[in-house]
Short mmCIF file of C-alpha atoms in Angstrom, two decimals:
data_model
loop_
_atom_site.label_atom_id
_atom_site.label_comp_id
_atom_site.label_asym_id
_atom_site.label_seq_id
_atom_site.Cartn_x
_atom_site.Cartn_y
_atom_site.Cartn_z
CA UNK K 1 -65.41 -5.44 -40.75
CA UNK K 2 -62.94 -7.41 -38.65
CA UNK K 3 -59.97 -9.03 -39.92
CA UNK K 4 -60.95 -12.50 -37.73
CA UNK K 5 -64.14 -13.89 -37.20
CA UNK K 6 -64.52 -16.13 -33.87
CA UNK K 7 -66.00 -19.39 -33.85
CA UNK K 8 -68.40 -19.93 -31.00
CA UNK K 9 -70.32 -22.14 -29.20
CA UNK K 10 -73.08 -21.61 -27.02
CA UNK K 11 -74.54 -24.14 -23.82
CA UNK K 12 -77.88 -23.55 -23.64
CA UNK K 13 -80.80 -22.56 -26.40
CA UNK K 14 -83.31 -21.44 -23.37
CA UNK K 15 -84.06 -18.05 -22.49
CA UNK K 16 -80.22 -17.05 -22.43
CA UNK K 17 -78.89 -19.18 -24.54
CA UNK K 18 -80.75 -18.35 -27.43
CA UNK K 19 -82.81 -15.30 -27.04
CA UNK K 20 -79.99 -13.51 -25.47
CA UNK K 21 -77.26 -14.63 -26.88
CA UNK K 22 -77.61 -16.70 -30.18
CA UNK K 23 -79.74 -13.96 -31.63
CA UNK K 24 -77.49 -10.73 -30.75
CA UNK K 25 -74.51 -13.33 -32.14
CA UNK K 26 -76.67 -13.61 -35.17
CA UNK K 27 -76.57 -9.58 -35.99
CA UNK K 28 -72.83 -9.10 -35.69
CA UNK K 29 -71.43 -12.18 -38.25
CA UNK K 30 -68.35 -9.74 -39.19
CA UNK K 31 -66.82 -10.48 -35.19
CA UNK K 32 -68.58 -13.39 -34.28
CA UNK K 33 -70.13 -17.03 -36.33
CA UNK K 34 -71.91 -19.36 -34.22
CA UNK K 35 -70.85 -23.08 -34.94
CA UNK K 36 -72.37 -24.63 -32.93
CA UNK K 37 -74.66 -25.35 -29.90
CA UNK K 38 -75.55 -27.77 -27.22
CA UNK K 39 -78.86 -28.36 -25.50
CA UNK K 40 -80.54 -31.55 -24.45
CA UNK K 41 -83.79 -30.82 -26.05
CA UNK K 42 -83.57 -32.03 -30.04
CA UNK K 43 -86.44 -29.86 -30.81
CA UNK K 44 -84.07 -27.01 -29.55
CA UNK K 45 -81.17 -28.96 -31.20
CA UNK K 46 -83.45 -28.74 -34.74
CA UNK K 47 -84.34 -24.70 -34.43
CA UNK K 48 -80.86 -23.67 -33.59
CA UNK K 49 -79.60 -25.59 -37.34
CA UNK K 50 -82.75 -23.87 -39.51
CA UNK K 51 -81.89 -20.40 -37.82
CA UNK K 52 -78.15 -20.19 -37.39
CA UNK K 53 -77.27 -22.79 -40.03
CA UNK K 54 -75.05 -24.18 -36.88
CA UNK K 55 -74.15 -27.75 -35.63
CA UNK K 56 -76.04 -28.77 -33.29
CA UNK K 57 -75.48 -31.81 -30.19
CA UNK K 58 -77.09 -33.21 -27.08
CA UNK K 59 -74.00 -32.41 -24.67
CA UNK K 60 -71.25 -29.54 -24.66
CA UNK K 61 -68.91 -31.97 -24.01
CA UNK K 62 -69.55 -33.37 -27.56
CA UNK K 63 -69.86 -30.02 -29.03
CA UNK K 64 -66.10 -29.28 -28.09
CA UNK K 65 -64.91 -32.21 -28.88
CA UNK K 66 -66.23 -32.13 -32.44
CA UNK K 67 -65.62 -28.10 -32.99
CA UNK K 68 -62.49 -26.12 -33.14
CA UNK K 69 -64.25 -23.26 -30.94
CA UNK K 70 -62.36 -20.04 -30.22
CA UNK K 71 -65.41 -19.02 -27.53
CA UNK K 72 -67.76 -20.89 -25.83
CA UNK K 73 -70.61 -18.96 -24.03
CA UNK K 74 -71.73 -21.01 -20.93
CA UNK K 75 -75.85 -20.14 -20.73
CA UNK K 76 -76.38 -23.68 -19.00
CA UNK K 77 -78.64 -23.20 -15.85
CA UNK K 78 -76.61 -21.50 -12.95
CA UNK K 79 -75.56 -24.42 -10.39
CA UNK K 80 -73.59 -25.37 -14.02
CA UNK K 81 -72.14 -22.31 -14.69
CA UNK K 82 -68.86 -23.43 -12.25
CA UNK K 83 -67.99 -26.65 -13.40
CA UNK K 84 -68.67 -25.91 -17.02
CA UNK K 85 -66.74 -22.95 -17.10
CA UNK K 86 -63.95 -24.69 -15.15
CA UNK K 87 -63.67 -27.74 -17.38
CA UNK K 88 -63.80 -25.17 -20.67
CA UNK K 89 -60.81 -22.77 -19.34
CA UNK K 90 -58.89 -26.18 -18.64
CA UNK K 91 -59.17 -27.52 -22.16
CA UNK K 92 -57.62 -23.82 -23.39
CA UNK K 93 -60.65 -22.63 -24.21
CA UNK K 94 -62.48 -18.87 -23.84
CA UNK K 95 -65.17 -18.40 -21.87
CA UNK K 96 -68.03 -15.86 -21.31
CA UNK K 97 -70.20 -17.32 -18.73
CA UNK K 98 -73.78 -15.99 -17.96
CA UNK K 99 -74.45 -14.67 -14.49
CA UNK K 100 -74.28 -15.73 -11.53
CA UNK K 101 -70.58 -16.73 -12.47
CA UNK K 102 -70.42 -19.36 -9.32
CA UNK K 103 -71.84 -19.97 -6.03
CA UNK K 104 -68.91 -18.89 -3.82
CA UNK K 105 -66.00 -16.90 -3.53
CA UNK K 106 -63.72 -20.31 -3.32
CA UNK K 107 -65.33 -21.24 -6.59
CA UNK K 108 -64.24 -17.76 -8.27
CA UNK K 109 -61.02 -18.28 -7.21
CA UNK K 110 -60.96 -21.45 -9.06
CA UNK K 111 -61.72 -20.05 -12.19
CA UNK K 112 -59.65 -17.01 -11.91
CA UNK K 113 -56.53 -19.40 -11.42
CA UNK K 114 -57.73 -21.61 -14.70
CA UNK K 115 -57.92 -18.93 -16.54
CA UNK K 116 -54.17 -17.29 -15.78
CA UNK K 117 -52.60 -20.92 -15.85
CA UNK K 118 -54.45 -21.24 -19.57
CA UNK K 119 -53.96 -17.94 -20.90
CA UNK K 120 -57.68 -17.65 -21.43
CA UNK K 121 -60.32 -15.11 -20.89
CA UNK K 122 -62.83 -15.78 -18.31
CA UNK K 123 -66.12 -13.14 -19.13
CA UNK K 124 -69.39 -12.93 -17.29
CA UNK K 125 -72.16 -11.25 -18.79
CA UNK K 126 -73.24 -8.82 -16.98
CA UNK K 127 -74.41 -6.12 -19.49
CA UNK K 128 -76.13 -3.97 -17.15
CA UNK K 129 -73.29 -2.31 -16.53
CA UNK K 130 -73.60 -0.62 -19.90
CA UNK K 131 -77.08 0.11 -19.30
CA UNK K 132 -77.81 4.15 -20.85
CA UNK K 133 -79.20 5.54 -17.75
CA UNK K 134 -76.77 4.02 -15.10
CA UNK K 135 -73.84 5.63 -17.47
CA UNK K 136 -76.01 8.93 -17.62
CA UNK K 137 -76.45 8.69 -13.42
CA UNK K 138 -72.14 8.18 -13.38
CA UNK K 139 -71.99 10.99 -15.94
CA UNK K 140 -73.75 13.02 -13.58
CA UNK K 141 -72.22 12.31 -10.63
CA UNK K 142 -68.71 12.93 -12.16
CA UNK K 143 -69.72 16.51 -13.09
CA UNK K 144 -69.66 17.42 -9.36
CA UNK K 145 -73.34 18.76 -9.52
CA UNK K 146 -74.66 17.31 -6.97
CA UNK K 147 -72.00 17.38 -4.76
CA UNK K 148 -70.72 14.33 -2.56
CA UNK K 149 -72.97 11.87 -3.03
CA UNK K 150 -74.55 10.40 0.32
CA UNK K 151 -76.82 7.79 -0.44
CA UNK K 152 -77.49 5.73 -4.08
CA UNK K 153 -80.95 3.41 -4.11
CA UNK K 154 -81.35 0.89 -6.97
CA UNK K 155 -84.48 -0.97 -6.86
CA UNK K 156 -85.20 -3.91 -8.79
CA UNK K 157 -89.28 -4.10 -7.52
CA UNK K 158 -92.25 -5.45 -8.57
CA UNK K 159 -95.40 -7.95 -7.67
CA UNK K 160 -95.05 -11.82 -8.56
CA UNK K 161 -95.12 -15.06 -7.58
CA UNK K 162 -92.87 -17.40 -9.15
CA UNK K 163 -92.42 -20.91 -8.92
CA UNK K 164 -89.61 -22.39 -11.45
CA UNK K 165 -86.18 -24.01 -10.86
CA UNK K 166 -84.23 -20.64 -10.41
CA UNK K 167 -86.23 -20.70 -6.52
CA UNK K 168 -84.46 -23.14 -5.31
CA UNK K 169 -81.09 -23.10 -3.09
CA UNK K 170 -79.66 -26.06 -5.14
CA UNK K 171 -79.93 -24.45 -8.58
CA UNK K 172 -78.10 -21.28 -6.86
CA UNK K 173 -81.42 -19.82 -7.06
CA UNK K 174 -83.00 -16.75 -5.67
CA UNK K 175 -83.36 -13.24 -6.14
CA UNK K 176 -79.80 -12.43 -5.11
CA UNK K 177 -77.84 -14.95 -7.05
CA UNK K 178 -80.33 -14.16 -9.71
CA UNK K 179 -81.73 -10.24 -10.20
CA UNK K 180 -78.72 -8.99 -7.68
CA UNK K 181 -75.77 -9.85 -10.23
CA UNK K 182 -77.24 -6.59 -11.75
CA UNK K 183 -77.79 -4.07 -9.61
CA UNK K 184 -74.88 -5.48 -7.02
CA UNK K 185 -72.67 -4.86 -9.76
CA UNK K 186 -73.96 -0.96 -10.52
CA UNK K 187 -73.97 -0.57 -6.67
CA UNK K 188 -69.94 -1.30 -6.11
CA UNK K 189 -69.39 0.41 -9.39
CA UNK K 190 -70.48 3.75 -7.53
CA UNK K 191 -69.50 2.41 -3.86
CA UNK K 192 -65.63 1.69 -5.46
CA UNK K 193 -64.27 -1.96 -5.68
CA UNK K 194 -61.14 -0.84 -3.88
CA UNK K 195 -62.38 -2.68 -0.69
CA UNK K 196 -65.04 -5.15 0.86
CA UNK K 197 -67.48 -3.08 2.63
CA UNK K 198 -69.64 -3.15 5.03
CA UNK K 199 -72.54 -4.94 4.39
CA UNK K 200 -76.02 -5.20 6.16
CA UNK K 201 -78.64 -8.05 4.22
CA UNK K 202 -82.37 -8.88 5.64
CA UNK K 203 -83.86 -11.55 3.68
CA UNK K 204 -87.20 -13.25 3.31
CA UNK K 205 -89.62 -15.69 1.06
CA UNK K 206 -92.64 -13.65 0.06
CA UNK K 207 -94.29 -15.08 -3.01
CA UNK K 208 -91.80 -17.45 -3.67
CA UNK K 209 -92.66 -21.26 -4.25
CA UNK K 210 -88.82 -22.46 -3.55
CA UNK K 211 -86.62 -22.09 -0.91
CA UNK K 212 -84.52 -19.30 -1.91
CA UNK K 213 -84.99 -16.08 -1.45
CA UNK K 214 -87.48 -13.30 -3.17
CA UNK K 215 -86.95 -10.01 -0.93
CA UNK K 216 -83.67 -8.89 -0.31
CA UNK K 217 -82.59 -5.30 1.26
CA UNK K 218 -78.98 -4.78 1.56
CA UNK K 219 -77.22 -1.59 2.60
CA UNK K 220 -73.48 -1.24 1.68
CA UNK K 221 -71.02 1.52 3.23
CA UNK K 222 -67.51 2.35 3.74
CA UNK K 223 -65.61 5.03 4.69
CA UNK K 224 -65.36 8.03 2.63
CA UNK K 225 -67.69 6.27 0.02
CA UNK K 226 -71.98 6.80 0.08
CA UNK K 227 -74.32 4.53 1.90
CA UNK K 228 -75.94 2.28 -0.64
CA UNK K 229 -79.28 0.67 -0.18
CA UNK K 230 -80.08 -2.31 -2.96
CA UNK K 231 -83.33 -3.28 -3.05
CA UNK K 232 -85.14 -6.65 -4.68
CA UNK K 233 -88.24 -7.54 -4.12
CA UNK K 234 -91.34 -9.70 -5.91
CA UNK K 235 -93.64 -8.30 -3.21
CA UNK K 236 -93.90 -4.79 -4.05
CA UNK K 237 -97.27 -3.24 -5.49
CA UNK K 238 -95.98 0.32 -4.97
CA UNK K 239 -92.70 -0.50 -6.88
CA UNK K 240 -89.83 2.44 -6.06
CA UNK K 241 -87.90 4.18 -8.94
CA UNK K 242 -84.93 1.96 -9.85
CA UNK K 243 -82.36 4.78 -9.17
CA UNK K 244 -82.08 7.86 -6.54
CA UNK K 245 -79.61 9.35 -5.79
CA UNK K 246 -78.92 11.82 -2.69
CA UNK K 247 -76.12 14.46 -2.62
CA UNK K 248 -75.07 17.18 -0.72
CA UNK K 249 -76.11 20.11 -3.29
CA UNK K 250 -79.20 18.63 -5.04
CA UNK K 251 -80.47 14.79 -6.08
CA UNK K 252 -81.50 12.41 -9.16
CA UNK K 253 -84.10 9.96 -9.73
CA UNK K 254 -85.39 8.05 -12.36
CA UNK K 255 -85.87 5.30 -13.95
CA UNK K 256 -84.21 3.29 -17.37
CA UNK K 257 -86.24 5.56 -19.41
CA UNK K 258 -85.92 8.92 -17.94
CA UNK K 259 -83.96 10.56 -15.08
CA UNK K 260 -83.94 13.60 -13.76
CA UNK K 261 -81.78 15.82 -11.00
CA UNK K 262 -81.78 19.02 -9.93
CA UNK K 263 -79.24 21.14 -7.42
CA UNK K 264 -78.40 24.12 -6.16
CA UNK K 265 -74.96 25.88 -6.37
CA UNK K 266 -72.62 27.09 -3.07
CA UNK K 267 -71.71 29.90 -5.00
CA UNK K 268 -75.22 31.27 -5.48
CA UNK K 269 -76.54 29.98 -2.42
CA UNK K 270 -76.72 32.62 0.80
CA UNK K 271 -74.02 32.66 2.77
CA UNK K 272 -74.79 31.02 6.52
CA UNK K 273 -72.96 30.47 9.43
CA UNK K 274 -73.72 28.25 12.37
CA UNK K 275 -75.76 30.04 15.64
CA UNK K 276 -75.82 28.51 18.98
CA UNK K 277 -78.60 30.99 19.93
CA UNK K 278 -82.34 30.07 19.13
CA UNK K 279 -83.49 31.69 16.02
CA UNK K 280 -86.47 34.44 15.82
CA UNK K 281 -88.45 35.67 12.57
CA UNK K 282 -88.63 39.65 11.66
CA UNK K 283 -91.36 39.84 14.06
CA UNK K 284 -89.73 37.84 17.22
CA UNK K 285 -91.13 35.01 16.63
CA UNK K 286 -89.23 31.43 17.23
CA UNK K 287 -88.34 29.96 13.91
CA UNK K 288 -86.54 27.45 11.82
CA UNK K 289 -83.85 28.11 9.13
CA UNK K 290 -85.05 29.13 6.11
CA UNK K 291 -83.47 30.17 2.68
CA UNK K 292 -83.91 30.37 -0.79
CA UNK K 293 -82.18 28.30 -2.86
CA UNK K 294 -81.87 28.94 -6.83
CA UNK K 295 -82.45 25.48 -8.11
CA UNK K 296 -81.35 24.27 -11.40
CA UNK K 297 -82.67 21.37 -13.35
CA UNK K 298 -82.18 18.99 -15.80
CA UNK K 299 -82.98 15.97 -17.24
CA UNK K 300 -82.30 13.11 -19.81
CA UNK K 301 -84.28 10.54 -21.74
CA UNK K 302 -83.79 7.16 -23.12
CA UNK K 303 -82.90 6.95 -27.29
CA UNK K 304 -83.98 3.89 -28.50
CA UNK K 305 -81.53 2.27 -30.49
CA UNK K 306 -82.82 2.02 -34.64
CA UNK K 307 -81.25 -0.98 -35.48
CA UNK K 308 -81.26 -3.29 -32.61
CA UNK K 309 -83.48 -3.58 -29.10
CA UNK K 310 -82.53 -1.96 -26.34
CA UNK K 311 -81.50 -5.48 -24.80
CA UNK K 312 -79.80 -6.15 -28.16
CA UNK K 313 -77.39 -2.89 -27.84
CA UNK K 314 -76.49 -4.05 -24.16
CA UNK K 315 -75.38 -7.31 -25.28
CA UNK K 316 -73.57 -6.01 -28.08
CA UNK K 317 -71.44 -3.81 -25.88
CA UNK K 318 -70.47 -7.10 -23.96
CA UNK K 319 -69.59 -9.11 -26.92
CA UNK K 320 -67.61 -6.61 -28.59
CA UNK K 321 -65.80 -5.28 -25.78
CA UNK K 322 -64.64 -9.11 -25.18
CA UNK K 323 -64.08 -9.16 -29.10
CA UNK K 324 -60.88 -6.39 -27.89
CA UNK K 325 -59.49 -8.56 -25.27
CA UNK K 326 -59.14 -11.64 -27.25
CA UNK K 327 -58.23 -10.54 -30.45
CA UNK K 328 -56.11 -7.10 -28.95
CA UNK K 329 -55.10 -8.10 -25.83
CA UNK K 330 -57.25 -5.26 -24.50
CA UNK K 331 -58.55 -5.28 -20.45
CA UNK K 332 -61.82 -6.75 -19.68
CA UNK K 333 -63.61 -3.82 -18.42
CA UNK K 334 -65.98 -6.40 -16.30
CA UNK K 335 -63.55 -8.50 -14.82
CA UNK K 336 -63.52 -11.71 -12.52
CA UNK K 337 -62.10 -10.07 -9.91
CA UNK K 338 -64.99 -7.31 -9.77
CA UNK K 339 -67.43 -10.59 -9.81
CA UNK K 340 -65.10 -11.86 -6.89
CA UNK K 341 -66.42 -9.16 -4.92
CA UNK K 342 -69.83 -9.65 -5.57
CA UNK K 343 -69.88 -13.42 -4.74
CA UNK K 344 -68.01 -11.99 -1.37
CA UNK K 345 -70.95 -9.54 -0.59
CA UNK K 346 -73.43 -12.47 -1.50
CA UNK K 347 -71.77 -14.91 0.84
CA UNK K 348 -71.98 -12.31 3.53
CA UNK K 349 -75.67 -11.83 3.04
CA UNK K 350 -76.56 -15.57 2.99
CA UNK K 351 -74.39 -15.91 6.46
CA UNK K 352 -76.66 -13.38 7.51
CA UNK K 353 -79.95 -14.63 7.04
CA UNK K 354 -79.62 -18.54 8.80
CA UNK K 355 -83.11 -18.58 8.23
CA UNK K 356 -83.07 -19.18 4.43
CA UNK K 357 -79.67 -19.94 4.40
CA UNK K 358 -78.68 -22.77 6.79
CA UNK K 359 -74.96 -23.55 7.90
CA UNK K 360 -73.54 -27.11 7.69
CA UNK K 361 -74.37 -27.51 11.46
CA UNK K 362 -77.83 -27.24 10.87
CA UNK K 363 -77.64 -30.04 8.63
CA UNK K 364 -77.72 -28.07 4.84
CA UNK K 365 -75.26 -26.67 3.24
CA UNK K 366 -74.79 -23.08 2.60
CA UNK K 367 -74.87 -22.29 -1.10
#
């Protein structure tokens, strides 16, 4: 039981707004009370006051002007998510702000200068990055066992059209500004954040009906760090594991339910040395090297939560890990500078792709 319970209001009763957020919020009354919400639609306006036993209004604007708020979680649809958020830190107010955060670096500077001039916390939700089996894979990783690391896939893949207002350029639509929030942030998690790195993007529409993007393969390297190779794509019948990971003594794959990896260890391994000379079997014959390694193995599964959904124990790690900063001063672990990054690798892949994403001097506007 905590000692203060925050008051909060959420934008948005759609898909976020409500089944996301307002429900999770619902489950964890002894940190968090929704007052109120704000959506256009008064049937939404009507369900949100029978289930939360909230206020309810037809603008945010009214909402905080009629509500002492101490949060105010920003699920309106994404080309909103800026201003909104903007206008919230400026009247003094918290904010955790659904992804994408903004449409451009410029814009994330904004916000990150509100929010130090106010004093107030600027979130994102991005609760992937608690996700079980990405913690497992840096678990894994850490424990040396598969030696330096050279490549890391994540692949968000599957088969579908779609044909909504989160396709479109204008509503900072697409599969990048969309999906990639996800896995971008999980990629530069295990790439470092210390620097921008290099970044190679190929885009294309596939079974999209807007004009943003629905494939997207982007491969990420720096020195001294592994390659990494993000993949999104609504075209895939075959769809890839969502994680594999390449090291120098052994590998991992899997998926959010299950991973496995297996390696071998120098110490057990044969000792070799490099030969110049061609090599020959025991009978004379030309051959390749061959040894036998002693693999090991193991694996891990997913534990489904008893009390909550899986979804519902991601979004509870968000909300009570902001629940620390605000009310103990403790450091966002996913901070607007990290997002910062990730709007800078988006930028880069939309300059590289001038066929989706036109410049100014074509006559559009880059989003």
């Amino acid at each position: 039981m905590s000692d203060q319970v925050l008051k909060v209001g959420i934008i948005g009763q759609g898909r976020s707004g409500r089944n996301i957020h307002a429900n999770l919020l619902a489950q964890i009354g002894s940190y968090y009370r929704i007052a109120a919400v704000a959506d256009s639609m008064p049937e939404r306006q009507q369900r949100a006051e029978q289930d939360f036993g909230c206020n309810a209004y037809a603008t945010w604007e009214e909402m905080v002007a009629s509500e002492e708020l101490d949060l105010v979680v920003n699920a309106s649809p994404s080309h909103l998510h800026f201003s909104i958020s903007l206008e919230l830190l400026n009247r003094g107010i918290h904010v955790l702000c659904e992804k994408p955060l903004a449409g451009s670096v410029a814009e994330v500077d904004q916000l990150i200068e509100a929010s130090e001039r106010a004093g107030k916390v600027i979130a994102i939700f991005q609760q992937q990055r608690y996700q079980p089996a990405f913690v497992q894979i840096q678990e894994v990783i850490k424990s040396g066992v598969l030696g330096r690391i050279v490549q890391a896939d994540i692949s968000l893949n599957g088969f579908a059209r779609r044909w909504d207002w989160q396709t479109l350029q204008e509503n900072n639509g697409g599969s990048l500004m969309n999906t990639g929030p996800h896995c971008l942030d999980q990629a530069l998690q295990l790439l470092g954040t210390d620097e921008n790195p290099d970044v190679l993007c190929m885009m294309d529409r596939a079974n999209t009906f807007g004009d943003a993007e629905d494939y997207v393969k982007l491969i990420m390297r720096k020195e001294g760090s592994p390659t990494l190779d993000v993949e999104i794509s609504s075209c895939s019948a075959y769809p890839h594991e969502q994680f594999n990971i390449q090291g120098t003594n052994g590998g991992l794959h899997g998926n959010a339910n299950r991973l496995e990896w297996r390696y071998f260890k120098p110490e057990e391994a044969p000792e070799q040395k490099l030969i110049k000379e061609p090599l020959f079997d025991a009978n004379g014959n030309p051959a390749y090297c061959s040894e036998k390694l002693s693999w090991h193995s193991d694996s891990w599964d997913f534990v489904k939560p008893t009390d909550k959904t899986p979804g519902d124990s991601l979004t509870e790690r968000v909300y009570m890990m902001l629940y620390s900063t605000i009310m103990e001063g403790a450091p966002l672990e996913i901070t607007p500078q990290q997002i910062r990054q990730q709007m800078w690798v988006m930028e880069e892949c939309r300059r590289q792709n001038p066929h989706i994403y036109r410049t100014e001097n074509e006559g559009v506007a880059a989003k």
